[in-house]
């Protein structure tokens, strides 16, 4: 049971390992891409490629027919990874070994919808995957396995997503084989990662450069970090914080230097060297190439 790219490696691993997959559940096809053509979700598309039956209910709450259709599958276990629909109690109780969730965080830190982005945004030194026995609470179930992955200075939500998706696929095979004893989550250290929207990518230049770098990496690839240039959104794809003598005391968002080495922008603390950026409808460019076509001399103010 899964929907986005994050769940595809687990589906492939279960299939390759020879598990009998009675059904694949995914959210319904939706419009996507520039043409907004209706497309199956990544897990749906992969299941069809593997020749597996797919079910795409729009909702499960109070749908007793859907509960019964799930129950009669006579499952040993249900593997859930970023499915996106809440499973009601009758479905949680139906498989003999319950519903096992591949969650992209080191629970109980970052329960909720966007744990990968939240870990990068907060500057956490590590993230990881927890295999959890699902219950009705939001990511509150007991843990069956938990493994960490370091977050490096250049880690983005995209690279962390791929690492955790691969790790989760390996872990679920191990959990199904070993059937480890479930361990309750600790009461301390609970944090929540809310669902993101596009405005979460907007840069506030009054923040420290380190925090802005974390936001850029956390919002890559979606919703994307951006500032405003003469009222036009300017997407920041890659940057690095720097300590610059004399950077303090001026206006946050002011261009300090521009040229071959990128675009240096004053922050609330330190400065951010922008290395890669993009205007709407244009290609992604390194800063030097961008500046040849759109000079931003020192004193230019971003964010307005």
PDB file of C-alpha atoms in Angstrom:
ATOM      1  CA  UNK A   1       0.000   0.000   0.000  1.00  0.00           C
ATOM      2  CA  UNK A   2       1.807   3.085  -1.245  1.00  0.00           C
ATOM      3  CA  UNK A   3       1.553   5.950  -3.685  1.00  0.00           C
ATOM      4  CA  UNK A   4       4.708   8.029  -4.496  1.00  0.00           C
ATOM      5  CA  UNK A   5       8.220   7.170  -5.678  1.00  0.00           C
ATOM      6  CA  UNK A   6       9.319   6.544  -2.082  1.00  0.00           C
ATOM      7  CA  UNK A   7       7.270   3.327  -1.973  1.00  0.00           C
ATOM      8  CA  UNK A   8       8.422   1.875  -5.315  1.00  0.00           C
ATOM      9  CA  UNK A   9      11.704   0.273  -4.078  1.00  0.00           C
ATOM     10  CA  UNK A  10       9.782  -1.604  -1.363  1.00  0.00           C
ATOM     11  CA  UNK A  11       7.277  -2.941  -3.888  1.00  0.00           C
ATOM     12  CA  UNK A  12      10.093  -4.071  -6.184  1.00  0.00           C
ATOM     13  CA  UNK A  13      11.951  -5.710  -3.294  1.00  0.00           C
ATOM     14  CA  UNK A  14       8.890  -7.621  -2.081  1.00  0.00           C
ATOM     15  CA  UNK A  15       8.163  -8.851  -5.588  1.00  0.00           C
ATOM     16  CA  UNK A  16      11.777  -9.824  -6.298  1.00  0.00           C
ATOM     17  CA  UNK A  17      12.009 -11.710  -2.992  1.00  0.00           C
ATOM     18  CA  UNK A  18       9.126 -13.944  -4.022  1.00  0.00           C
ATOM     19  CA  UNK A  19       6.458 -12.726  -1.631  1.00  0.00           C
ATOM     20  CA  UNK A  20       2.952 -13.391  -2.903  1.00  0.00           C
ATOM     21  CA  UNK A  21       1.442  -9.941  -3.400  1.00  0.00           C
ATOM     22  CA  UNK A  22      -2.333 -10.329  -3.289  1.00  0.00           C
ATOM     23  CA  UNK A  23      -3.047  -6.718  -4.220  1.00  0.00           C
ATOM     24  CA  UNK A  24      -1.398  -3.327  -4.533  1.00  0.00           C
ATOM     25  CA  UNK A  25      -3.249  -0.302  -3.150  1.00  0.00           C
ATOM     26  CA  UNK A  26      -2.411   3.177  -4.439  1.00  0.00           C
ATOM     27  CA  UNK A  27      -4.144   6.536  -4.576  1.00  0.00           C
ATOM     28  CA  UNK A  28      -6.140   7.136  -7.780  1.00  0.00           C
ATOM     29  CA  UNK A  29      -4.552   8.525 -10.959  1.00  0.00           C
ATOM     30  CA  UNK A  30      -4.348  12.318 -11.006  1.00  0.00           C
ATOM     31  CA  UNK A  31      -3.436  15.096 -13.463  1.00  0.00           C
ATOM     32  CA  UNK A  32       0.335  15.625 -13.583  1.00  0.00           C
ATOM     33  CA  UNK A  33       2.986  17.439 -15.601  1.00  0.00           C
ATOM     34  CA  UNK A  34       2.683  20.534 -17.733  1.00  0.00           C
ATOM     35  CA  UNK A  35      -0.139  19.075 -19.791  1.00  0.00           C
ATOM     36  CA  UNK A  36      -2.016  17.985 -16.653  1.00  0.00           C
ATOM     37  CA  UNK A  37      -2.710  14.597 -18.236  1.00  0.00           C
ATOM     38  CA  UNK A  38      -4.189  12.019 -15.874  1.00  0.00           C
ATOM     39  CA  UNK A  39      -1.472   9.530 -14.924  1.00  0.00           C
ATOM     40  CA  UNK A  40      -1.288   6.581 -12.539  1.00  0.00           C
ATOM     41  CA  UNK A  41       0.697   7.182  -9.366  1.00  0.00           C
ATOM     42  CA  UNK A  42       4.269   5.761  -9.310  1.00  0.00           C
ATOM     43  CA  UNK A  43       3.332   2.677  -7.255  1.00  0.00           C
ATOM     44  CA  UNK A  44       0.322   2.028  -9.486  1.00  0.00           C
ATOM     45  CA  UNK A  45       2.487   2.235 -12.616  1.00  0.00           C
ATOM     46  CA  UNK A  46       5.126  -0.080 -11.141  1.00  0.00           C
ATOM     47  CA  UNK A  47       2.512  -2.624 -10.053  1.00  0.00           C
ATOM     48  CA  UNK A  48       1.098  -2.736 -13.572  1.00  0.00           C
ATOM     49  CA  UNK A  49       4.607  -3.219 -14.959  1.00  0.00           C
ATOM     50  CA  UNK A  50       5.031  -6.185 -12.607  1.00  0.00           C
ATOM     51  CA  UNK A  51       1.649  -7.617 -13.570  1.00  0.00           C
ATOM     52  CA  UNK A  52       0.115  -7.130 -10.122  1.00  0.00           C
ATOM     53  CA  UNK A  53      -3.553  -6.298  -9.427  1.00  0.00           C
ATOM     54  CA  UNK A  54      -4.079  -2.669  -8.378  1.00  0.00           C
ATOM     55  CA  UNK A  55      -6.825  -1.082  -6.298  1.00  0.00           C
ATOM     56  CA  UNK A  56      -7.234   2.703  -6.165  1.00  0.00           C
ATOM     57  CA  UNK A  57      -9.993   3.634  -3.695  1.00  0.00           C
ATOM     58  CA  UNK A  58     -10.612   7.339  -3.335  1.00  0.00           C
ATOM     59  CA  UNK A  59     -11.256   6.992   0.407  1.00  0.00           C
ATOM     60  CA  UNK A  60     -11.489   4.251   3.021  1.00  0.00           C
ATOM     61  CA  UNK A  61     -13.182   5.942   5.949  1.00  0.00           C
ATOM     62  CA  UNK A  62     -16.646   4.432   6.637  1.00  0.00           C
ATOM     63  CA  UNK A  63     -16.394   2.324   3.460  1.00  0.00           C
ATOM     64  CA  UNK A  64     -17.398  -1.077   4.823  1.00  0.00           C
ATOM     65  CA  UNK A  65     -17.343  -2.658   1.359  1.00  0.00           C
ATOM     66  CA  UNK A  66     -13.667  -1.669   1.011  1.00  0.00           C
ATOM     67  CA  UNK A  67     -12.917  -3.098   4.459  1.00  0.00           C
ATOM     68  CA  UNK A  68     -14.516  -6.425   3.509  1.00  0.00           C
ATOM     69  CA  UNK A  69     -12.692  -6.530   0.165  1.00  0.00           C
ATOM     70  CA  UNK A  70      -9.439  -6.061   2.088  1.00  0.00           C
ATOM     71  CA  UNK A  71     -10.320  -8.685   4.716  1.00  0.00           C
ATOM     72  CA  UNK A  72     -11.079 -11.439   2.203  1.00  0.00           C
ATOM     73  CA  UNK A  73      -7.586 -11.101   0.734  1.00  0.00           C
ATOM     74  CA  UNK A  74      -6.598 -13.260   3.734  1.00  0.00           C
ATOM     75  CA  UNK A  75      -3.262 -11.475   4.207  1.00  0.00           C
ATOM     76  CA  UNK A  76      -0.318 -12.394   6.377  1.00  0.00           C
ATOM     77  CA  UNK A  77       0.771  -8.742   6.407  1.00  0.00           C
ATOM     78  CA  UNK A  78       0.178  -5.425   4.703  1.00  0.00           C
ATOM     79  CA  UNK A  79       3.219  -3.277   3.938  1.00  0.00           C
ATOM     80  CA  UNK A  80       2.425   0.439   3.928  1.00  0.00           C
ATOM     81  CA  UNK A  81       4.765   3.157   2.623  1.00  0.00           C
ATOM     82  CA  UNK A  82       3.565   6.743   2.115  1.00  0.00           C
ATOM     83  CA  UNK A  83       0.110   5.536   1.068  1.00  0.00           C
ATOM     84  CA  UNK A  84      -1.621   8.802   1.959  1.00  0.00           C
ATOM     85  CA  UNK A  85      -4.945   7.384   3.170  1.00  0.00           C
ATOM     86  CA  UNK A  86      -5.767   6.623   6.812  1.00  0.00           C
ATOM     87  CA  UNK A  87      -6.450   2.945   7.411  1.00  0.00           C
ATOM     88  CA  UNK A  88      -9.488   2.385   9.654  1.00  0.00           C
ATOM     89  CA  UNK A  89      -9.352  -0.112  12.516  1.00  0.00           C
ATOM     90  CA  UNK A  90     -11.021  -3.006  10.603  1.00  0.00           C
ATOM     91  CA  UNK A  91      -8.263  -2.824   7.976  1.00  0.00           C
ATOM     92  CA  UNK A  92      -5.458  -2.473  10.525  1.00  0.00           C
ATOM     93  CA  UNK A  93      -6.693  -5.630  12.261  1.00  0.00           C
ATOM     94  CA  UNK A  94      -7.306  -7.747   9.145  1.00  0.00           C
ATOM     95  CA  UNK A  95      -3.802  -9.110   8.306  1.00  0.00           C
ATOM     96  CA  UNK A  96      -2.486 -11.787  10.677  1.00  0.00           C
ATOM     97  CA  UNK A  97       0.717  -9.814  11.325  1.00  0.00           C
ATOM     98  CA  UNK A  98      -0.985  -6.463  11.019  1.00  0.00           C
ATOM     99  CA  UNK A  99      -0.042  -3.480   8.878  1.00  0.00           C
ATOM    100  CA  UNK A 100       3.663  -2.624   8.804  1.00  0.00           C
ATOM    101  CA  UNK A 101       4.596   0.950   7.964  1.00  0.00           C
ATOM    102  CA  UNK A 102       7.900   2.039   6.392  1.00  0.00           C
ATOM    103  CA  UNK A 103       8.285   5.490   7.944  1.00  0.00           C
ATOM    104  CA  UNK A 104      11.052   7.854   6.781  1.00  0.00           C
ATOM    105  CA  UNK A 105      12.280   9.077  10.164  1.00  0.00           C
ATOM    106  CA  UNK A 106      13.790   7.897  13.420  1.00  0.00           C
ATOM    107  CA  UNK A 107      10.552   7.763  15.373  1.00  0.00           C
ATOM    108  CA  UNK A 108       9.309   9.317  17.564  1.00  0.00           C
ATOM    109  CA  UNK A 109      11.059  12.285  15.908  1.00  0.00           C
ATOM    110  CA  UNK A 110       9.189  13.623  12.878  1.00  0.00           C
ATOM    111  CA  UNK A 111       5.868  11.875  12.917  1.00  0.00           C
ATOM    112  CA  UNK A 112       3.600  13.178  10.180  1.00  0.00           C
ATOM    113  CA  UNK A 113       3.515  14.056   6.498  1.00  0.00           C
ATOM    114  CA  UNK A 114       6.968  15.449   5.635  1.00  0.00           C
ATOM    115  CA  UNK A 115       9.608  13.793   7.853  1.00  0.00           C
ATOM    116  CA  UNK A 116      12.396  13.893   5.246  1.00  0.00           C
ATOM    117  CA  UNK A 117      12.124  17.627   4.633  1.00  0.00           C
ATOM    118  CA  UNK A 118      11.684  18.323   8.355  1.00  0.00           C
ATOM    119  CA  UNK A 119      14.934  16.560   9.265  1.00  0.00           C
ATOM    120  CA  UNK A 120      16.975  18.542   6.706  1.00  0.00           C
ATOM    121  CA  UNK A 121      15.238  21.816   7.583  1.00  0.00           C
ATOM    122  CA  UNK A 122      15.954  21.374  11.290  1.00  0.00           C
ATOM    123  CA  UNK A 123      19.647  20.643  10.687  1.00  0.00           C
ATOM    124  CA  UNK A 124      19.385  17.161  12.199  1.00  0.00           C
ATOM    125  CA  UNK A 125      22.678  15.229  12.086  1.00  0.00           C
ATOM    126  CA  UNK A 126      20.867  12.074  10.991  1.00  0.00           C
ATOM    127  CA  UNK A 127      17.601  10.686   9.708  1.00  0.00           C
ATOM    128  CA  UNK A 128      16.583   7.102   9.075  1.00  0.00           C
ATOM    129  CA  UNK A 129      13.802   4.580   8.645  1.00  0.00           C
ATOM    130  CA  UNK A 130      11.535   3.032  11.239  1.00  0.00           C
ATOM    131  CA  UNK A 131       9.449  -0.065  10.498  1.00  0.00           C
ATOM    132  CA  UNK A 132       6.400   0.370  12.692  1.00  0.00           C
ATOM    133  CA  UNK A 133       3.404  -1.765  13.628  1.00  0.00           C
ATOM    134  CA  UNK A 134       0.538   0.522  12.667  1.00  0.00           C
ATOM    135  CA  UNK A 135      -2.212   1.590  15.038  1.00  0.00           C
ATOM    136  CA  UNK A 136      -4.875   4.289  14.849  1.00  0.00           C
ATOM    137  CA  UNK A 137      -2.668   7.139  16.144  1.00  0.00           C
ATOM    138  CA  UNK A 138      -0.504   9.264  13.848  1.00  0.00           C
ATOM    139  CA  UNK A 139       2.745   7.251  13.564  1.00  0.00           C
ATOM    140  CA  UNK A 140       2.427   6.173  17.212  1.00  0.00           C
ATOM    141  CA  UNK A 141       2.729   2.402  16.811  1.00  0.00           C
ATOM    142  CA  UNK A 142       5.471   0.225  18.300  1.00  0.00           C
ATOM    143  CA  UNK A 143       8.747  -0.160  16.404  1.00  0.00           C
ATOM    144  CA  UNK A 144       9.982  -3.364  14.771  1.00  0.00           C
ATOM    145  CA  UNK A 145      13.254  -1.962  13.392  1.00  0.00           C
ATOM    146  CA  UNK A 146      14.995   1.417  13.273  1.00  0.00           C
ATOM    147  CA  UNK A 147      18.149   2.337  11.331  1.00  0.00           C
ATOM    148  CA  UNK A 148      19.925   5.674  10.902  1.00  0.00           C
ATOM    149  CA  UNK A 149      21.417   7.502   7.907  1.00  0.00           C
ATOM    150  CA  UNK A 150      23.717  10.549   8.380  1.00  0.00           C
ATOM    151  CA  UNK A 151      22.698  13.928   6.976  1.00  0.00           C
ATOM    152  CA  UNK A 152      25.708  15.588   5.352  1.00  0.00           C
ATOM    153  CA  UNK A 153      26.310  19.275   4.598  1.00  0.00           C
ATOM    154  CA  UNK A 154      25.186  18.740   0.994  1.00  0.00           C
ATOM    155  CA  UNK A 155      22.258  16.392   1.683  1.00  0.00           C
ATOM    156  CA  UNK A 156      19.012  17.505   0.056  1.00  0.00           C
ATOM    157  CA  UNK A 157      15.513  16.186   0.623  1.00  0.00           C
ATOM    158  CA  UNK A 158      15.859  14.502  -2.769  1.00  0.00           C
ATOM    159  CA  UNK A 159      19.076  12.608  -1.996  1.00  0.00           C
ATOM    160  CA  UNK A 160      17.854  11.685   1.495  1.00  0.00           C
ATOM    161  CA  UNK A 161      14.541  10.478   0.031  1.00  0.00           C
ATOM    162  CA  UNK A 162      16.352   8.090  -2.310  1.00  0.00           C
ATOM    163  CA  UNK A 163      18.640   6.768   0.425  1.00  0.00           C
ATOM    164  CA  UNK A 164      15.757   6.156   2.827  1.00  0.00           C
ATOM    165  CA  UNK A 165      13.565   4.551   0.157  1.00  0.00           C
ATOM    166  CA  UNK A 166      16.323   2.038  -0.609  1.00  0.00           C
ATOM    167  CA  UNK A 167      16.987   1.429   3.087  1.00  0.00           C
ATOM    168  CA  UNK A 168      13.288   0.910   3.821  1.00  0.00           C
ATOM    169  CA  UNK A 169      13.053  -1.709   1.050  1.00  0.00           C
ATOM    170  CA  UNK A 170      15.898  -3.698   2.614  1.00  0.00           C
ATOM    171  CA  UNK A 171      14.513  -3.319   6.119  1.00  0.00           C
ATOM    172  CA  UNK A 172      10.993  -4.544   5.342  1.00  0.00           C
ATOM    173  CA  UNK A 173      12.357  -7.762   3.859  1.00  0.00           C
ATOM    174  CA  UNK A 174      14.393  -8.315   7.017  1.00  0.00           C
ATOM    175  CA  UNK A 175      11.433  -7.591   9.316  1.00  0.00           C
ATOM    176  CA  UNK A 176       9.177  -9.977   7.405  1.00  0.00           C
ATOM    177  CA  UNK A 177      11.832 -12.684   7.625  1.00  0.00           C
ATOM    178  CA  UNK A 178      12.759 -12.220  11.314  1.00  0.00           C
ATOM    179  CA  UNK A 179       9.437 -11.120  12.848  1.00  0.00           C
ATOM    180  CA  UNK A 180      11.202  -9.087  15.578  1.00  0.00           C
ATOM    181  CA  UNK A 181       9.432  -8.174  18.798  1.00  0.00           C
ATOM    182  CA  UNK A 182       7.728  -4.774  18.723  1.00  0.00           C
ATOM    183  CA  UNK A 183       9.173  -2.101  21.027  1.00  0.00           C
ATOM    184  CA  UNK A 184       7.010   0.862  22.159  1.00  0.00           C
ATOM    185  CA  UNK A 185       8.130   4.285  21.025  1.00  0.00           C
ATOM    186  CA  UNK A 186       9.634   6.423  23.796  1.00  0.00           C
ATOM    187  CA  UNK A 187       7.455   9.186  25.215  1.00  0.00           C
ATOM    188  CA  UNK A 188      10.262  11.762  24.984  1.00  0.00           C
ATOM    189  CA  UNK A 189      11.452  13.413  21.770  1.00  0.00           C
ATOM    190  CA  UNK A 190       8.163  13.455  19.869  1.00  0.00           C
ATOM    191  CA  UNK A 191       8.075  16.019  17.035  1.00  0.00           C
ATOM    192  CA  UNK A 192       5.689  16.520  14.122  1.00  0.00           C
ATOM    193  CA  UNK A 193       6.349  17.285  10.450  1.00  0.00           C
ATOM    194  CA  UNK A 194       3.320  19.065   8.935  1.00  0.00           C
ATOM    195  CA  UNK A 195       2.329  18.843   5.293  1.00  0.00           C
ATOM    196  CA  UNK A 196       4.262  21.329   3.143  1.00  0.00           C
ATOM    197  CA  UNK A 197       2.849  23.953   0.808  1.00  0.00           C
ATOM    198  CA  UNK A 198       4.549  26.153  -1.786  1.00  0.00           C
ATOM    199  CA  UNK A 199       5.050  29.059   0.576  1.00  0.00           C
ATOM    200  CA  UNK A 200       7.318  26.912   2.785  1.00  0.00           C
ATOM    201  CA  UNK A 201       9.979  27.414   0.121  1.00  0.00           C
ATOM    202  CA  UNK A 202      10.083  31.209   0.448  1.00  0.00           C
ATOM    203  CA  UNK A 203      13.409  32.469   1.814  1.00  0.00           C
ATOM    204  CA  UNK A 204      13.470  35.014   4.637  1.00  0.00           C
ATOM    205  CA  UNK A 205      16.819  36.749   4.271  1.00  0.00           C
ATOM    206  CA  UNK A 206      16.692  37.950   7.885  1.00  0.00           C
ATOM    207  CA  UNK A 207      17.405  34.361   8.953  1.00  0.00           C
ATOM    208  CA  UNK A 208      20.990  33.096   9.396  1.00  0.00           C
ATOM    209  CA  UNK A 209      22.715  31.806   6.273  1.00  0.00           C
ATOM    210  CA  UNK A 210      22.944  28.307   7.781  1.00  0.00           C
ATOM    211  CA  UNK A 211      19.162  28.184   8.273  1.00  0.00           C
ATOM    212  CA  UNK A 212      18.570  29.392   4.708  1.00  0.00           C
ATOM    213  CA  UNK A 213      20.909  26.733   3.326  1.00  0.00           C
ATOM    214  CA  UNK A 214      18.975  24.098   5.282  1.00  0.00           C
ATOM    215  CA  UNK A 215      15.694  25.397   3.865  1.00  0.00           C
ATOM    216  CA  UNK A 216      17.011  25.313   0.299  1.00  0.00           C
ATOM    217  CA  UNK A 217      18.191  21.728   0.705  1.00  0.00           C
ATOM    218  CA  UNK A 218      14.991  20.706   2.518  1.00  0.00           C
ATOM    219  CA  UNK A 219      12.745  22.123  -0.209  1.00  0.00           C
ATOM    220  CA  UNK A 220      14.617  20.418  -3.063  1.00  0.00           C
ATOM    221  CA  UNK A 221      12.944  19.279  -5.260  1.00  0.00           C
ATOM    222  CA  UNK A 222       9.497  20.307  -3.927  1.00  0.00           C
ATOM    223  CA  UNK A 223       8.147  22.853  -3.284  1.00  0.00           C
ATOM    224  CA  UNK A 224      11.443  24.508  -4.211  1.00  0.00           C
ATOM    225  CA  UNK A 225      13.178  27.366  -2.393  1.00  0.00           C
ATOM    226  CA  UNK A 226      12.654  30.812  -3.869  1.00  0.00           C
ATOM    227  CA  UNK A 227      13.069  34.523  -3.349  1.00  0.00           C
ATOM    228  CA  UNK A 228      11.667  37.463  -5.302  1.00  0.00           C
ATOM    229  CA  UNK A 229      13.532  39.547  -7.857  1.00  0.00           C
ATOM    230  CA  UNK A 230      11.564  42.660  -8.858  1.00  0.00           C
ATOM    231  CA  UNK A 231       8.415  40.766  -7.868  1.00  0.00           C
ATOM    232  CA  UNK A 232       9.267  37.652  -9.933  1.00  0.00           C
ATOM    233  CA  UNK A 233       9.916  34.324  -8.172  1.00  0.00           C
ATOM    234  CA  UNK A 234      13.564  33.307  -8.454  1.00  0.00           C
ATOM    235  CA  UNK A 235      14.149  29.679  -7.551  1.00  0.00           C
ATOM    236  CA  UNK A 236      17.364  28.911  -5.645  1.00  0.00           C
ATOM    237  CA  UNK A 237      18.543  25.416  -6.485  1.00  0.00           C
ATOM    238  CA  UNK A 238      21.878  25.251  -4.678  1.00  0.00           C
ATOM    239  CA  UNK A 239      23.772  27.519  -2.296  1.00  0.00           C
ATOM    240  CA  UNK A 240      26.338  27.475   0.499  1.00  0.00           C
ATOM    241  CA  UNK A 241      26.597  29.566   3.675  1.00  0.00           C
ATOM    242  CA  UNK A 242      29.669  31.720   4.177  1.00  0.00           C
ATOM    243  CA  UNK A 243      31.117  33.882   6.896  1.00  0.00           C
ATOM    244  CA  UNK A 244      31.881  37.206   5.250  1.00  0.00           C
ATOM    245  CA  UNK A 245      33.682  40.029   7.090  1.00  0.00           C
ATOM    246  CA  UNK A 246      31.501  43.118   7.098  1.00  0.00           C
ATOM    247  CA  UNK A 247      28.342  41.232   6.078  1.00  0.00           C
ATOM    248  CA  UNK A 248      26.533  42.300   9.241  1.00  0.00           C
ATOM    249  CA  UNK A 249      24.864  45.664   9.577  1.00  0.00           C
ATOM    250  CA  UNK A 250      23.413  46.065   6.107  1.00  0.00           C
ATOM    251  CA  UNK A 251      20.081  45.075   4.574  1.00  0.00           C
ATOM    252  CA  UNK A 252      19.141  41.389   4.606  1.00  0.00           C
ATOM    253  CA  UNK A 253      18.764  40.163   1.018  1.00  0.00           C
ATOM    254  CA  UNK A 254      21.296  42.645  -0.395  1.00  0.00           C
ATOM    255  CA  UNK A 255      23.689  41.378  -3.074  1.00  0.00           C
ATOM    256  CA  UNK A 256      27.237  41.776  -1.752  1.00  0.00           C
ATOM    257  CA  UNK A 257      29.093  40.424  -4.774  1.00  0.00           C
ATOM    258  CA  UNK A 258      28.313  38.787  -8.120  1.00  0.00           C
ATOM    259  CA  UNK A 259      30.498  37.140 -10.696  1.00  0.00           C
ATOM    260  CA  UNK A 260      32.242  33.882 -11.575  1.00  0.00           C
ATOM    261  CA  UNK A 261      32.107  32.640  -7.992  1.00  0.00           C
ATOM    262  CA  UNK A 262      28.348  33.014  -7.756  1.00  0.00           C
ATOM    263  CA  UNK A 263      26.003  35.448  -6.157  1.00  0.00           C
ATOM    264  CA  UNK A 264      26.762  36.449  -2.564  1.00  0.00           C
ATOM    265  CA  UNK A 265      23.744  37.661  -0.587  1.00  0.00           C
ATOM    266  CA  UNK A 266      23.679  39.197   2.891  1.00  0.00           C
ATOM    267  CA  UNK A 267      21.646  37.279   5.482  1.00  0.00           C
ATOM    268  CA  UNK A 268      20.555  38.005   9.026  1.00  0.00           C
ATOM    269  CA  UNK A 269      23.764  36.275  10.057  1.00  0.00           C
ATOM    270  CA  UNK A 270      26.538  35.588   7.563  1.00  0.00           C
ATOM    271  CA  UNK A 271      25.987  35.408   3.813  1.00  0.00           C
ATOM    272  CA  UNK A 272      24.726  32.869   1.312  1.00  0.00           C
ATOM    273  CA  UNK A 273      26.602  32.145  -1.904  1.00  0.00           C
ATOM    274  CA  UNK A 274      24.020  31.159  -4.503  1.00  0.00           C
ATOM    275  CA  UNK A 275      25.466  28.661  -6.966  1.00  0.00           C
ATOM    276  CA  UNK A 276      22.489  27.575  -9.070  1.00  0.00           C
ATOM    277  CA  UNK A 277      19.178  29.317  -9.801  1.00  0.00           C
ATOM    278  CA  UNK A 278      16.220  29.485 -12.159  1.00  0.00           C
ATOM    279  CA  UNK A 279      13.648  32.003 -13.382  1.00  0.00           C
ATOM    280  CA  UNK A 280      10.093  30.820 -14.216  1.00  0.00           C
ATOM    281  CA  UNK A 281       9.941  29.018 -17.545  1.00  0.00           C
ATOM    282  CA  UNK A 282      13.729  29.131 -17.969  1.00  0.00           C
ATOM    283  CA  UNK A 283      16.476  26.533 -17.644  1.00  0.00           C
ATOM    284  CA  UNK A 284      18.382  25.944 -14.428  1.00  0.00           C
ATOM    285  CA  UNK A 285      21.677  27.854 -14.648  1.00  0.00           C
ATOM    286  CA  UNK A 286      24.822  28.136 -12.630  1.00  0.00           C
ATOM    287  CA  UNK A 287      25.130  31.579 -11.094  1.00  0.00           C
ATOM    288  CA  UNK A 288      27.868  32.806 -13.453  1.00  0.00           C
ATOM    289  CA  UNK A 289      25.812  31.911 -16.554  1.00  0.00           C
ATOM    290  CA  UNK A 290      22.693  33.464 -15.041  1.00  0.00           C
ATOM    291  CA  UNK A 291      24.517  36.724 -14.287  1.00  0.00           C
ATOM    292  CA  UNK A 292      25.787  37.047 -17.855  1.00  0.00           C
ATOM    293  CA  UNK A 293      22.188  37.301 -19.009  1.00  0.00           C
ATOM    294  CA  UNK A 294      20.756  39.090 -15.969  1.00  0.00           C
ATOM    295  CA  UNK A 295      23.372  41.150 -14.089  1.00  0.00           C
ATOM    296  CA  UNK A 296      22.662  41.696 -10.383  1.00  0.00           C
ATOM    297  CA  UNK A 297      25.205  44.287  -9.220  1.00  0.00           C
ATOM    298  CA  UNK A 298      26.107  44.773  -5.560  1.00  0.00           C
ATOM    299  CA  UNK A 299      23.330  46.624  -3.770  1.00  0.00           C
ATOM    300  CA  UNK A 300      20.517  44.756  -5.578  1.00  0.00           C
ATOM    301  CA  UNK A 301      17.904  43.694  -3.038  1.00  0.00           C
ATOM    302  CA  UNK A 302      16.308  40.251  -3.246  1.00  0.00           C
ATOM    303  CA  UNK A 303      13.048  39.286  -1.598  1.00  0.00           C
ATOM    304  CA  UNK A 304      10.867  42.110  -2.850  1.00  0.00           C
TER     305      UNK A 304
END
